[in-house]
Coordinates of C-alpha atoms in Angstrom, one line a residue:
X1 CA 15.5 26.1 -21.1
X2 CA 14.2 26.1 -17.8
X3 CA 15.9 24.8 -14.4
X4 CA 15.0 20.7 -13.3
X5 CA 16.1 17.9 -11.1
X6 CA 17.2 14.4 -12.8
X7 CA 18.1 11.6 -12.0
X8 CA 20.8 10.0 -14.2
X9 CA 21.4 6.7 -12.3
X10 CA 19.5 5.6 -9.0
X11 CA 21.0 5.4 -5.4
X12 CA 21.8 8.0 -2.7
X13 CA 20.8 11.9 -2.4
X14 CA 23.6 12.3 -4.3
X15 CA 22.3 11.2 -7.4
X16 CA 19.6 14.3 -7.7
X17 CA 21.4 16.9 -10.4
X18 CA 20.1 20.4 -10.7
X19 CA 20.9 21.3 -14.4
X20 CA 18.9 22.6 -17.5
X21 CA 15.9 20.8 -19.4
X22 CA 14.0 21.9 -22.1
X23 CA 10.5 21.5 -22.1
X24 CA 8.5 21.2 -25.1
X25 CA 5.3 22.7 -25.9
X26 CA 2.0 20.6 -24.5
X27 CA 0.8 17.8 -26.8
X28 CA -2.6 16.2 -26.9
X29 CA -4.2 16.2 -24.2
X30 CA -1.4 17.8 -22.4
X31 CA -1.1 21.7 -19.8
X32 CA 2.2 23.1 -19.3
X33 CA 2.3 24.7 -16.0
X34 CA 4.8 27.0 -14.1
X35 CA 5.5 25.4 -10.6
X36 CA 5.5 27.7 -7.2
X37 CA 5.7 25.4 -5.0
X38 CA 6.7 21.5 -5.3
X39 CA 5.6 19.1 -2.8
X40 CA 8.2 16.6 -1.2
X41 CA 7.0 12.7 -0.2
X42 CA 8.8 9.6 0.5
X43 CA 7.9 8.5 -2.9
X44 CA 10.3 10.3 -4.2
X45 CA 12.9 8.6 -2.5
X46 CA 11.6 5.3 -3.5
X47 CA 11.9 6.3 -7.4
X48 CA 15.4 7.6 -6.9
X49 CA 16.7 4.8 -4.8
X50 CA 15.3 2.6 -7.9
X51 CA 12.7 0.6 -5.0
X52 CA 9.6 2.1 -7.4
X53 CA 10.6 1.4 -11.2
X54 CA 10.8 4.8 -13.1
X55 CA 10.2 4.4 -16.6
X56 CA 13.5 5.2 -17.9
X57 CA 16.7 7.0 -17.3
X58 CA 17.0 9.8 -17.0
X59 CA 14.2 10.7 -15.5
X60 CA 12.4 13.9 -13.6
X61 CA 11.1 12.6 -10.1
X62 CA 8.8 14.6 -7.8
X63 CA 5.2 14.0 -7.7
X64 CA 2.9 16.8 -6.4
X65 CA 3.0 20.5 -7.4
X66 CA 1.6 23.3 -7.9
X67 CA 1.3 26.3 -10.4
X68 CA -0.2 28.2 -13.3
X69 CA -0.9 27.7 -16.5
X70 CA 1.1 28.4 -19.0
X71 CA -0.5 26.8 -22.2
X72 CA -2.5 24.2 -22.9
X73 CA -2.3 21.3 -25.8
X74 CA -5.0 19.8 -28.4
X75 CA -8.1 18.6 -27.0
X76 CA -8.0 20.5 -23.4
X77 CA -11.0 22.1 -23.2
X78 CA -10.9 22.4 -19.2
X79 CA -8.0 25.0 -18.6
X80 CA -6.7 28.0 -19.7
X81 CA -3.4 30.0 -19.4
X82 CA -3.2 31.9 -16.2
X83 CA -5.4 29.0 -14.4
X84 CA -4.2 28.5 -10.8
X85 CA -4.1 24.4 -10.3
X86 CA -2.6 21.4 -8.3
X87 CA -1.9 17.9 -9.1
X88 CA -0.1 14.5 -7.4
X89 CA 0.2 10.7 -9.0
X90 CA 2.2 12.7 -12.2
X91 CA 6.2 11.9 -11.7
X92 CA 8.5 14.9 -13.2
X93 CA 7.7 17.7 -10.4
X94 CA 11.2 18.7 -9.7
X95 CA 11.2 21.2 -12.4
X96 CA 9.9 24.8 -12.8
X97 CA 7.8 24.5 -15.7
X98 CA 6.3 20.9 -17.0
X99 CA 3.8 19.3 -19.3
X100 CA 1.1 17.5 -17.3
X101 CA -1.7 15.1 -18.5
X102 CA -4.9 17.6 -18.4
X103 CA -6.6 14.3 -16.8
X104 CA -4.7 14.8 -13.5
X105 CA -5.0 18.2 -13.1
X106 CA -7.0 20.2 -10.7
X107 CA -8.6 23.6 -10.3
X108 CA -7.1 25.5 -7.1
X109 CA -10.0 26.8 -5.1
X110 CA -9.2 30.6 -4.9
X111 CA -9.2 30.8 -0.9
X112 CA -6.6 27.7 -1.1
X113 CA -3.2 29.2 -1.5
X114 CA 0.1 27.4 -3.9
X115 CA 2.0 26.1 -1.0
X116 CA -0.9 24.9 1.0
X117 CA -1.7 22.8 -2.5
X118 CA 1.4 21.6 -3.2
X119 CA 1.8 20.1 0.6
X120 CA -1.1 18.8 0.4
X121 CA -2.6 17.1 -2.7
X122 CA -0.6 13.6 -2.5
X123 CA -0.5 13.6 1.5
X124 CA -4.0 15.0 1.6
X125 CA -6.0 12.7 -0.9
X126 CA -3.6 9.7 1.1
X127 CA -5.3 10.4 4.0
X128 CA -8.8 10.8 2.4
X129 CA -8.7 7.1 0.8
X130 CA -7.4 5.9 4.1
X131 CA -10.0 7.1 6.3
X132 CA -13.1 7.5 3.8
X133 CA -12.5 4.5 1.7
X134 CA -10.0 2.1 2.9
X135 CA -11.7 1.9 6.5
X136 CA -14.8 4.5 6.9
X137 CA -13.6 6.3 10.1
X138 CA -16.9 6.2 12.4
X139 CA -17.1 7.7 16.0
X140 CA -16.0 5.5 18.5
X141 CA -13.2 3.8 16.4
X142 CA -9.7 3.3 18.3
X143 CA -6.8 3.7 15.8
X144 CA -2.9 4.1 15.4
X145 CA -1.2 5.7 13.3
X146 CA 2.5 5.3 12.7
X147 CA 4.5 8.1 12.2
X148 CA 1.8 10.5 13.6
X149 CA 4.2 13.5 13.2
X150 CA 5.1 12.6 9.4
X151 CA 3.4 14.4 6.5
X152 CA 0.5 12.2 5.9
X153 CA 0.0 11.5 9.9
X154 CA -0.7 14.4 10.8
X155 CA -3.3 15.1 8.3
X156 CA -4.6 11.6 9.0
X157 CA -4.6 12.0 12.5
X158 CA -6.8 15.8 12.2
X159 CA -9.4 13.7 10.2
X160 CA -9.6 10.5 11.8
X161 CA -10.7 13.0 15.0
X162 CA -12.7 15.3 13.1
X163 CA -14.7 11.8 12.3
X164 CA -14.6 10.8 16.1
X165 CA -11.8 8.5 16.1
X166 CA -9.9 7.9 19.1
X167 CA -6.5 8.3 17.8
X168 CA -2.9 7.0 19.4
X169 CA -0.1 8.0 17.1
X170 CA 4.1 6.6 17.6
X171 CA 6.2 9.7 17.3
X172 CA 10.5 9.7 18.0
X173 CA 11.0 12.5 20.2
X174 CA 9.1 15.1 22.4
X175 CA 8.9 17.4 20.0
X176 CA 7.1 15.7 17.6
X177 CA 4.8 14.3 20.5
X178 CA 3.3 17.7 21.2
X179 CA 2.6 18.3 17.7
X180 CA 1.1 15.2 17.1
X181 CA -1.4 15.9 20.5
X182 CA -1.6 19.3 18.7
X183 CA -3.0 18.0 15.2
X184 CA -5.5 15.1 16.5
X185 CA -4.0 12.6 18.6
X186 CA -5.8 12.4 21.7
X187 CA -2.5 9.5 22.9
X188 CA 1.1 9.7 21.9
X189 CA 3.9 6.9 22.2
X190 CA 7.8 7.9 21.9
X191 CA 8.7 4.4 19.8
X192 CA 12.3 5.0 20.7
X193 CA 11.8 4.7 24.5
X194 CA 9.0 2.6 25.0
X195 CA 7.6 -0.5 23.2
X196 CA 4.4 0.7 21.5
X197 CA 2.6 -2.7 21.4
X198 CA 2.8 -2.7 25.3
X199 CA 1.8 1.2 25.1
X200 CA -1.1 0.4 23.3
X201 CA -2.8 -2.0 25.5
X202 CA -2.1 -0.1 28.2
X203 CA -4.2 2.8 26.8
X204 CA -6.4 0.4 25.4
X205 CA -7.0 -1.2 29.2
X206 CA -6.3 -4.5 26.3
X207 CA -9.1 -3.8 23.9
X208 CA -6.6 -3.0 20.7
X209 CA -7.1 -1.2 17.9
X210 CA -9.9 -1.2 15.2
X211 CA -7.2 -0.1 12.8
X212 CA -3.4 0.2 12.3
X213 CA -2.1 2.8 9.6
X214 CA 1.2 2.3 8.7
X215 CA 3.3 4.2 6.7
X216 CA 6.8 3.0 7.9
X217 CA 7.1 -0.7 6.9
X218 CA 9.9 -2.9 7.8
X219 CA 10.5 -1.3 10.9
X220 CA 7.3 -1.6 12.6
X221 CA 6.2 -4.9 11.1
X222 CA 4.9 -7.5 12.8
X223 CA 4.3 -5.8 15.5
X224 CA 1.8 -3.6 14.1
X225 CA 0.0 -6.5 13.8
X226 CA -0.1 -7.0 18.1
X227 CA -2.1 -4.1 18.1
X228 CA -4.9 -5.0 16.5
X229 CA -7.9 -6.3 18.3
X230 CA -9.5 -9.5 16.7
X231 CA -11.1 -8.8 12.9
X232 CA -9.1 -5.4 13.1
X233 CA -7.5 -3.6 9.6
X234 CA -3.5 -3.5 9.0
X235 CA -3.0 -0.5 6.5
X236 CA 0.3 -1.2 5.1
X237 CA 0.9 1.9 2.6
X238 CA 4.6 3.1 3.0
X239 CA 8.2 1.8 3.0
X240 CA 9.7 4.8 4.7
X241 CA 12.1 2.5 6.7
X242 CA 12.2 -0.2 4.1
X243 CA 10.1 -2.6 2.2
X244 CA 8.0 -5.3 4.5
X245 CA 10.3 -9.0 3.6
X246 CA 8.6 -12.1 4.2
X247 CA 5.5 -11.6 4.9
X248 CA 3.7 -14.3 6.9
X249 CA 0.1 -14.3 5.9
X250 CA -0.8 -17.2 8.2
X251 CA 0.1 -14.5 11.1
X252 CA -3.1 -13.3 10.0
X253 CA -5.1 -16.0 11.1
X254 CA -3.0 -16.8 14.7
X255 CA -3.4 -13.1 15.9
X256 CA -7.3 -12.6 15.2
X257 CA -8.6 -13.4 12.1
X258 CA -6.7 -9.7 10.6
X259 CA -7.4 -8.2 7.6
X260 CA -4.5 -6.4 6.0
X261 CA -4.2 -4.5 2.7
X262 CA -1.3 -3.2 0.5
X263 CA -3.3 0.2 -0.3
X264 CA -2.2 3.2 -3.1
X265 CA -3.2 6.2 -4.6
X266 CA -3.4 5.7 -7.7
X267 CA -5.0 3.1 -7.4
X268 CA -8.2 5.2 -5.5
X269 CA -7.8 8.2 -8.2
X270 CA -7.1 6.2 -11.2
X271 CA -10.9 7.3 -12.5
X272 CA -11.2 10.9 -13.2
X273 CA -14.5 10.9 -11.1
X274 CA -13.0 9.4 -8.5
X275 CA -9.9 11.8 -8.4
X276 CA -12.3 14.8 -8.2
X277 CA -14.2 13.7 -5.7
X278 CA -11.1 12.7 -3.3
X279 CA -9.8 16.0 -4.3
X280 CA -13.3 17.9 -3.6
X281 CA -13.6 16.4 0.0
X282 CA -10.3 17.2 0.7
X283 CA -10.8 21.3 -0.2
X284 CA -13.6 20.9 1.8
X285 CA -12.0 19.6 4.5
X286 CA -9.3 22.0 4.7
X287 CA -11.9 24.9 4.1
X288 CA -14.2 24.2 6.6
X289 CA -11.0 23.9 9.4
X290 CA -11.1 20.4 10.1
X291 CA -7.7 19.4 8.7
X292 CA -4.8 22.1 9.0
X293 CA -1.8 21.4 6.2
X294 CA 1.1 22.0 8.0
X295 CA 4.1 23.3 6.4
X296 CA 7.3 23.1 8.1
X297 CA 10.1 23.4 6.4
X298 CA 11.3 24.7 2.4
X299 CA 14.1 23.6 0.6
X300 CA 15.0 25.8 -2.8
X301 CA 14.4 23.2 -5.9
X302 CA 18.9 23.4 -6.0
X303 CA 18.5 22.2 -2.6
X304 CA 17.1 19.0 -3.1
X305 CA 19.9 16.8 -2.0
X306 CA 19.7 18.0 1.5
X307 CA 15.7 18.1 1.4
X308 CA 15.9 14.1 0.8
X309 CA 18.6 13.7 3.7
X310 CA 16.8 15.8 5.8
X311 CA 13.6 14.0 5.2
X312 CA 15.5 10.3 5.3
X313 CA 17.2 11.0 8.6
X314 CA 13.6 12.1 9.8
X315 CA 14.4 15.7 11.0
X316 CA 11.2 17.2 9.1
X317 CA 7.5 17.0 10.5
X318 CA 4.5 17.7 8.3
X319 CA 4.8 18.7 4.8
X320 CA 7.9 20.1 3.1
X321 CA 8.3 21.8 0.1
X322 CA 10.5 22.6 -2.9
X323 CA 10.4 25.8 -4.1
X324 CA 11.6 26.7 -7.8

């Protein structure tokens, strides 16, 4: 029997139980792996408020982590007990050991340490899709990203300027402003005190933005889209202050011909080749110095209640992590 988090019936923090699982030995196809370090995302509070379906109750949620190999199934051929590795996309992290599919598993480089993977994997291959493959950051592009001081902003915002962006980023308080400007943003804008649409044309001098990323949702739409010069992208890929209601595609067309897209993961790493090579430039990025993985605050795995209201009432920056 080994320690996990579940979640019985959906809602609040409140609904997260720390109590005892047991885990079964790999099947086909399968690795079980020993968690050090568990990454924390606002996914997870979409599968426990019941926004994102899980496929049944009870259910494990979590899903980044990293670890070592304790045993591997039938038919895994890639890794072997004692292997150090890192995954995201694979719900049921909030436990200290777990059977993972071998196909979304991936070798730790060895100068890459547990908590640095375990921040970074889901924040870390979001920002890779959204600046490589969703729009190719070039030099000379103007973007904003919202929520700049947030787990994948500041990762996003380190890359988008490593590729010669010229990066604004919305932060809520001072603090989070100077580690923003520290981490890529060459502008910042305190959304709480000033109205970032007028902000951003003001830096601007009234050319807009290229591209909007925005991982916040209701709370910033459609205003997003009033920052965008004409034929610019809306990246739409969270909900951390609720889902986006009603939205008016012919907006679209009145503010500039936009594009807009509904972007996820899994959806860029849903081929194994793909998820190797998303995973493979990100290593490299983080090698070579370009993008720092912040880690501000742990939580122990028992903990996890106030890690989600912590992370909900947006009083952690960068990447946060569970530790079993």
């Amino acid at each position: 029997m080994v320690h996990a988090v579940r979640v019985h019936q959906t809602g609040g923090p409140e609904v997260l139980t720390y109590e005892t699982v047991e885990v079964p030995a790999p099947g086909r196809g399968e690795v079980q792996i020993r968690h050090t370090a568990i990454g924390l995302n606002f996914i997870d509070v979409y599968f426990r408020t019941g926004l994102y379906k899980a496929a049944s109750l009870p259910f494990i949620p979590g899903n980044e982590g990293a670890g070592v190999v304790e045993a591997v199934g039938p038919d895994v051929n890639d890794f072997h007990p004692g292997d150090r590795v890192a995954y995201a996309m694979a719900i049921g992290a909030y436990s200290e050991v777990r059977n993972v599919p071998a196909a979304v598993l991936l070798h730790l480089p060895a100068s890459i340490d547990d908590q640095t993977a375990a921040a970074m994997m889901l924040k870390g291959m979001t920002a890779q899709y959204l600046v490589r493959r969703t729009h190719h950051i070039k030099p000379g592009d103007v973007i904003l990203v919202q929520a700049a001081a947030g787990g994948v902003g500041l990762i996003l915002c380190q890359w988008a300027k490593h590729l010669g962006a010229t990066v604004i980023g919305t932060v809520g308080s001072a603090d989070k402003a100077e580690l923003a400007l520290s981490h890529g943003c060459d502008e910042v804008i305190l959304y709480r005190d000033e109205d970032f649409v007028h902000r951003v044309k003001e830096i601007t001098a009234g050319k807009l933005c290229d591209v909007v990323y925005d991982g916040v949702g209701q709370a910033t739409y459609p205003a997003s889209l009033d920052c965008l010069k004409p034929l610019g992208l809306w990246v739409s890929f969270g909900n951390a202050s609720g889902a986006i209601k009603n939205f008016d595609l012919l907006a679209l067309s009145q503010k500039g011909s936009l594009f807009a897209t509904r972007p996820t993961l899994a959806t860029f790493v849903s081929k194994r080749h793909d998820l190797i090579a998303t995973a493979n430039d990100l290593f490299e990025a983080v090698l070579t110095g370009a993008v720092k993985i912040p880690v501000h605050q742990t939580y122990a795995l028992k903990d996890v209640q106030k890690a989600h209201k912590d992370l909900e009432a947006r009083k952690t920056t960068g990447s946060t992590l569970l530790l079993p």
